[in-house]
């Protein structure tokens, strides 16, 4: 795959262009994230990017170690505590935190582990999760407002993350882990992205953009052209996720 730090910066630039075009009224428009306005979504992204910038290295406690606390619940609390910033101040805050992230993550030496939501991650994997989250929340902003936000080859990182974390997704649902092979078509309509062992008994095929949206819970499998074949393949497509719970 191409360099994830460069692609993360490119994803930020694409979102920045969309945010920079918003009118004052659009900032208060309901987003596709339940209960959040567009401003709330951007505030959440700013808060999480600021967290990335202050991470200590090492195998310290994850940010969300309490089993009874959900990621969504914590995010709601954080947004509620700071809701109400002026759009221009909020955009400046997100820009300051976001555009510092790729360089900060790239600067960590090889072997570094950074505490994140439920576990510690390498800087590259954390960059991948940040790309996945910004891409998903960009959909929450763009779709209700009718703004263009084209899919790009950067979705390869998001698809990789969804496939890589299938064992976690199976475990969350109380299911045994099974090998799954993914054969996905890139947004250009011709390039194929494959993940896993082609000999795996379970196989998922179809558009990568739809696979990523299922993993982000923006589409259900039934709303896509994805095909699941083999034992547990349908379960894999049902539980796949590219974010922590």
Short mmCIF file of C-alpha atoms in Angstrom, two decimals:
data_model
loop_
_atom_site.label_atom_id
_atom_site.label_comp_id
_atom_site.label_asym_id
_atom_site.label_seq_id
_atom_site.Cartn_x
_atom_site.Cartn_y
_atom_site.Cartn_z
CA UNK A 1 0.00 0.00 0.00
CA UNK A 2 1.03 3.61 -0.43
CA UNK A 3 2.38 5.48 2.56
CA UNK A 4 -0.41 5.75 5.10
CA UNK A 5 0.95 8.98 6.62
CA UNK A 6 0.85 10.71 3.23
CA UNK A 7 -2.62 9.33 2.57
CA UNK A 8 -3.82 10.46 5.99
CA UNK A 9 -2.69 14.00 5.19
CA UNK A 10 -4.47 13.78 1.82
CA UNK A 11 -7.69 12.65 3.51
CA UNK A 12 -7.47 15.63 5.85
CA UNK A 13 -7.02 17.95 2.88
CA UNK A 14 -10.10 16.52 1.16
CA UNK A 15 -12.19 16.98 4.28
CA UNK A 16 -10.73 20.44 4.85
CA UNK A 17 -11.86 21.51 1.38
CA UNK A 18 -15.38 20.32 2.15
CA UNK A 19 -15.48 22.01 5.56
CA UNK A 20 -14.07 25.23 4.17
CA UNK A 21 -17.00 25.46 1.75
CA UNK A 22 -19.73 25.24 4.41
CA UNK A 23 -22.09 28.11 5.11
CA UNK A 24 -22.89 29.05 8.74
CA UNK A 25 -26.26 27.33 8.45
CA UNK A 26 -24.72 24.09 7.23
CA UNK A 27 -22.59 23.79 10.37
CA UNK A 28 -25.77 23.47 12.44
CA UNK A 29 -27.42 21.03 10.00
CA UNK A 30 -28.09 17.51 11.32
CA UNK A 31 -25.37 15.09 10.26
CA UNK A 32 -25.85 11.40 9.48
CA UNK A 33 -24.36 10.59 12.90
CA UNK A 34 -27.41 10.16 15.09
CA UNK A 35 -27.98 13.12 17.43
CA UNK A 36 -25.03 15.14 16.12
CA UNK A 37 -24.91 18.24 13.96
CA UNK A 38 -22.13 18.85 11.47
CA UNK A 39 -20.42 20.98 14.14
CA UNK A 40 -20.64 18.09 16.60
CA UNK A 41 -18.94 15.75 14.15
CA UNK A 42 -16.08 18.18 13.57
CA UNK A 43 -15.75 18.79 17.31
CA UNK A 44 -15.47 15.03 17.85
CA UNK A 45 -12.76 14.80 15.20
CA UNK A 46 -10.87 17.71 16.75
CA UNK A 47 -11.06 16.15 20.21
CA UNK A 48 -9.76 12.79 19.04
CA UNK A 49 -6.96 14.37 17.02
CA UNK A 50 -5.88 16.34 20.08
CA UNK A 51 -5.76 13.03 21.95
CA UNK A 52 -3.42 11.60 19.30
CA UNK A 53 -1.09 14.55 19.74
CA UNK A 54 -0.73 13.93 23.48
CA UNK A 55 -0.19 10.18 23.51
CA UNK A 56 2.70 8.79 25.59
CA UNK A 57 4.63 5.87 24.08
CA UNK A 58 4.80 2.46 25.71
CA UNK A 59 2.47 -0.25 26.90
CA UNK A 60 0.42 2.01 29.17
CA UNK A 61 -3.29 1.58 29.89
CA UNK A 62 -5.62 1.99 26.89
CA UNK A 63 -7.68 5.14 26.79
CA UNK A 64 -10.88 3.22 27.41
CA UNK A 65 -10.07 0.34 29.73
CA UNK A 66 -13.42 0.15 31.56
CA UNK A 67 -15.40 -2.70 30.02
CA UNK A 68 -18.75 -1.03 30.70
CA UNK A 69 -17.88 2.18 28.85
CA UNK A 70 -18.52 2.35 25.12
CA UNK A 71 -16.60 4.40 22.59
CA UNK A 72 -19.82 6.03 21.40
CA UNK A 73 -20.83 6.88 24.96
CA UNK A 74 -17.52 8.53 25.74
CA UNK A 75 -17.60 10.44 22.46
CA UNK A 76 -21.10 11.75 23.24
CA UNK A 77 -19.96 12.95 26.67
CA UNK A 78 -16.91 14.72 25.25
CA UNK A 79 -18.93 16.47 22.55
CA UNK A 80 -21.66 17.52 24.98
CA UNK A 81 -19.04 19.07 27.27
CA UNK A 82 -17.74 21.44 24.58
CA UNK A 83 -20.67 21.87 22.22
CA UNK A 84 -21.37 25.42 21.02
CA UNK A 85 -18.09 26.65 19.52
CA UNK A 86 -18.32 29.11 16.65
CA UNK A 87 -17.76 27.37 13.29
CA UNK A 88 -14.66 29.39 12.45
CA UNK A 89 -13.08 28.57 15.82
CA UNK A 90 -14.03 24.91 15.52
CA UNK A 91 -12.56 24.63 12.03
CA UNK A 92 -9.33 26.28 13.17
CA UNK A 93 -9.14 23.91 16.13
CA UNK A 94 -9.61 20.82 13.97
CA UNK A 95 -7.09 22.05 11.41
CA UNK A 96 -4.43 22.67 14.05
CA UNK A 97 -4.78 19.19 15.54
CA UNK A 98 -5.38 17.23 12.35
CA UNK A 99 -2.59 18.61 10.22
CA UNK A 100 -0.09 17.94 13.00
CA UNK A 101 -1.06 14.27 13.25
CA UNK A 102 0.64 12.70 10.19
CA UNK A 103 4.03 14.21 11.02
CA UNK A 104 3.73 13.38 14.69
CA UNK A 105 2.89 9.74 13.99
CA UNK A 106 5.57 9.41 11.33
CA UNK A 107 8.20 10.72 13.77
CA UNK A 108 7.81 7.86 16.25
CA UNK A 109 10.69 5.33 15.97
CA UNK A 110 10.05 1.78 14.71
CA UNK A 111 8.67 -0.50 17.38
CA UNK A 112 6.79 2.25 19.21
CA UNK A 113 3.43 1.30 20.68
CA UNK A 114 0.87 4.00 21.44
CA UNK A 115 -2.09 3.49 23.79
CA UNK A 116 -5.42 3.84 22.04
CA UNK A 117 -9.04 2.96 22.71
CA UNK A 118 -8.90 -0.70 23.76
CA UNK A 119 -5.27 -1.62 23.14
CA UNK A 120 -1.93 -0.21 21.99
CA UNK A 121 -1.22 0.37 18.32
CA UNK A 122 1.77 1.04 16.11
CA UNK A 123 1.92 4.57 14.72
CA UNK A 124 1.09 3.24 11.24
CA UNK A 125 -1.98 1.39 12.46
CA UNK A 126 -3.11 4.40 14.46
CA UNK A 127 -2.75 6.53 11.32
CA UNK A 128 -4.93 4.00 9.52
CA UNK A 129 -7.63 4.25 12.17
CA UNK A 130 -7.54 8.05 11.94
CA UNK A 131 -7.96 7.87 8.17
CA UNK A 132 -10.87 5.43 8.56
CA UNK A 133 -12.60 7.63 11.12
CA UNK A 134 -12.21 10.83 9.14
CA UNK A 135 -13.43 9.15 5.97
CA UNK A 136 -16.49 7.73 7.76
CA UNK A 137 -17.39 11.01 9.42
CA UNK A 138 -16.87 12.85 6.14
CA UNK A 139 -19.76 10.75 4.84
CA UNK A 140 -21.84 11.87 7.83
CA UNK A 141 -21.21 15.48 6.85
CA UNK A 142 -21.31 15.33 3.07
CA UNK A 143 -24.32 13.11 2.42
CA UNK A 144 -26.98 15.10 4.35
CA UNK A 145 -25.71 18.33 2.80
CA UNK A 146 -25.50 16.91 -0.73
CA UNK A 147 -21.80 17.68 -0.96
CA UNK A 148 -19.47 15.69 -3.22
CA UNK A 149 -16.94 13.54 -1.38
CA UNK A 150 -15.49 11.11 -3.94
CA UNK A 151 -14.09 7.75 -2.90
CA UNK A 152 -10.36 7.38 -3.56
CA UNK A 153 -7.65 4.74 -3.55
CA UNK A 154 -7.07 5.66 0.10
CA UNK A 155 -9.95 3.32 0.92
CA UNK A 156 -7.46 0.48 0.57
CA UNK A 157 -6.24 1.36 4.06
CA UNK A 158 -9.79 1.29 5.42
CA UNK A 159 -10.52 -2.07 3.79
CA UNK A 160 -7.26 -3.47 5.15
CA UNK A 161 -8.19 -2.32 8.65
CA UNK A 162 -11.64 -3.91 8.44
CA UNK A 163 -10.16 -7.23 7.32
CA UNK A 164 -7.27 -7.09 9.79
CA UNK A 165 -9.62 -6.60 12.74
CA UNK A 166 -12.09 -9.37 11.83
CA UNK A 167 -10.88 -11.49 14.81
CA UNK A 168 -11.84 -8.57 17.09
CA UNK A 169 -15.21 -8.23 15.37
CA UNK A 170 -15.92 -11.97 15.71
CA UNK A 171 -14.97 -11.87 19.39
CA UNK A 172 -17.29 -8.92 20.07
CA UNK A 173 -20.16 -10.98 18.72
CA UNK A 174 -19.16 -14.13 20.60
CA UNK A 175 -18.25 -15.99 17.42
CA UNK A 176 -15.20 -18.15 16.70
CA UNK A 177 -12.57 -16.57 14.48
CA UNK A 178 -12.35 -18.02 10.97
CA UNK A 179 -10.02 -17.12 8.09
CA UNK A 180 -11.70 -14.86 5.52
CA UNK A 181 -10.41 -13.90 2.09
CA UNK A 182 -11.54 -10.58 0.63
CA UNK A 183 -11.39 -9.87 -3.11
CA UNK A 184 -12.54 -6.28 -3.54
CA UNK A 185 -12.82 -3.87 -6.46
CA UNK A 186 -11.24 -0.45 -5.92
CA UNK A 187 -13.16 2.78 -6.55
CA UNK A 188 -11.60 3.06 -10.01
CA UNK A 189 -13.68 0.03 -11.02
CA UNK A 190 -10.79 -2.06 -12.32
CA UNK A 191 -8.10 -2.47 -9.65
CA UNK A 192 -8.55 -5.42 -7.29
CA UNK A 193 -7.52 -5.37 -3.65
CA UNK A 194 -7.11 -8.72 -1.94
CA UNK A 195 -6.69 -9.45 1.77
CA UNK A 196 -6.08 -12.80 3.45
CA UNK A 197 -5.39 -16.29 2.18
CA UNK A 198 -7.05 -17.10 -1.18
CA UNK A 199 -7.46 -20.66 0.12
CA UNK A 200 -9.57 -19.53 3.09
CA UNK A 201 -12.94 -21.29 3.24
CA UNK A 202 -14.84 -17.99 3.65
CA UNK A 203 -14.76 -15.36 0.91
CA UNK A 204 -16.16 -11.83 0.52
CA UNK A 205 -16.19 -10.20 -2.91
CA UNK A 206 -17.52 -6.95 -4.33
CA UNK A 207 -16.91 -3.20 -4.25
CA UNK A 208 -14.33 -2.05 -1.70
CA UNK A 209 -16.24 1.18 -1.06
CA UNK A 210 -19.30 -0.82 0.01
CA UNK A 211 -17.18 -3.13 2.17
CA UNK A 212 -15.73 -0.08 3.93
CA UNK A 213 -19.19 1.40 4.46
CA UNK A 214 -20.46 -1.85 5.96
CA UNK A 215 -17.44 -1.83 8.29
CA UNK A 216 -18.27 1.75 9.26
CA UNK A 217 -21.95 0.86 9.81
CA UNK A 218 -22.99 3.29 7.09
CA UNK A 219 -24.55 0.49 5.01
CA UNK A 220 -25.95 -2.92 5.85
CA UNK A 221 -24.76 -5.92 3.82
CA UNK A 222 -28.23 -6.16 2.25
CA UNK A 223 -27.84 -2.63 0.83
CA UNK A 224 -24.71 -3.60 -1.10
CA UNK A 225 -23.59 -5.78 -3.98
CA UNK A 226 -21.16 -7.67 -1.75
CA UNK A 227 -21.18 -11.47 -1.88
CA UNK A 228 -20.33 -13.73 1.08
CA UNK A 229 -19.55 -17.36 0.33
CA UNK A 230 -18.44 -20.20 2.57
CA UNK A 231 -18.70 -20.97 6.28
CA UNK A 232 -19.05 -17.89 8.48
CA UNK A 233 -18.64 -15.54 5.49
CA UNK A 234 -22.08 -14.01 6.04
CA UNK A 235 -21.26 -13.63 9.74
CA UNK A 236 -17.99 -11.90 8.83
CA UNK A 237 -19.81 -9.43 6.62
CA UNK A 238 -22.37 -8.81 9.34
CA UNK A 239 -19.87 -8.13 12.14
CA UNK A 240 -16.99 -6.50 10.23
CA UNK A 241 -16.03 -3.10 11.60
CA UNK A 242 -13.25 -0.58 11.01
CA UNK A 243 -13.55 1.16 14.39
CA UNK A 244 -13.44 0.11 18.05
CA UNK A 245 -16.56 -0.52 20.12
#
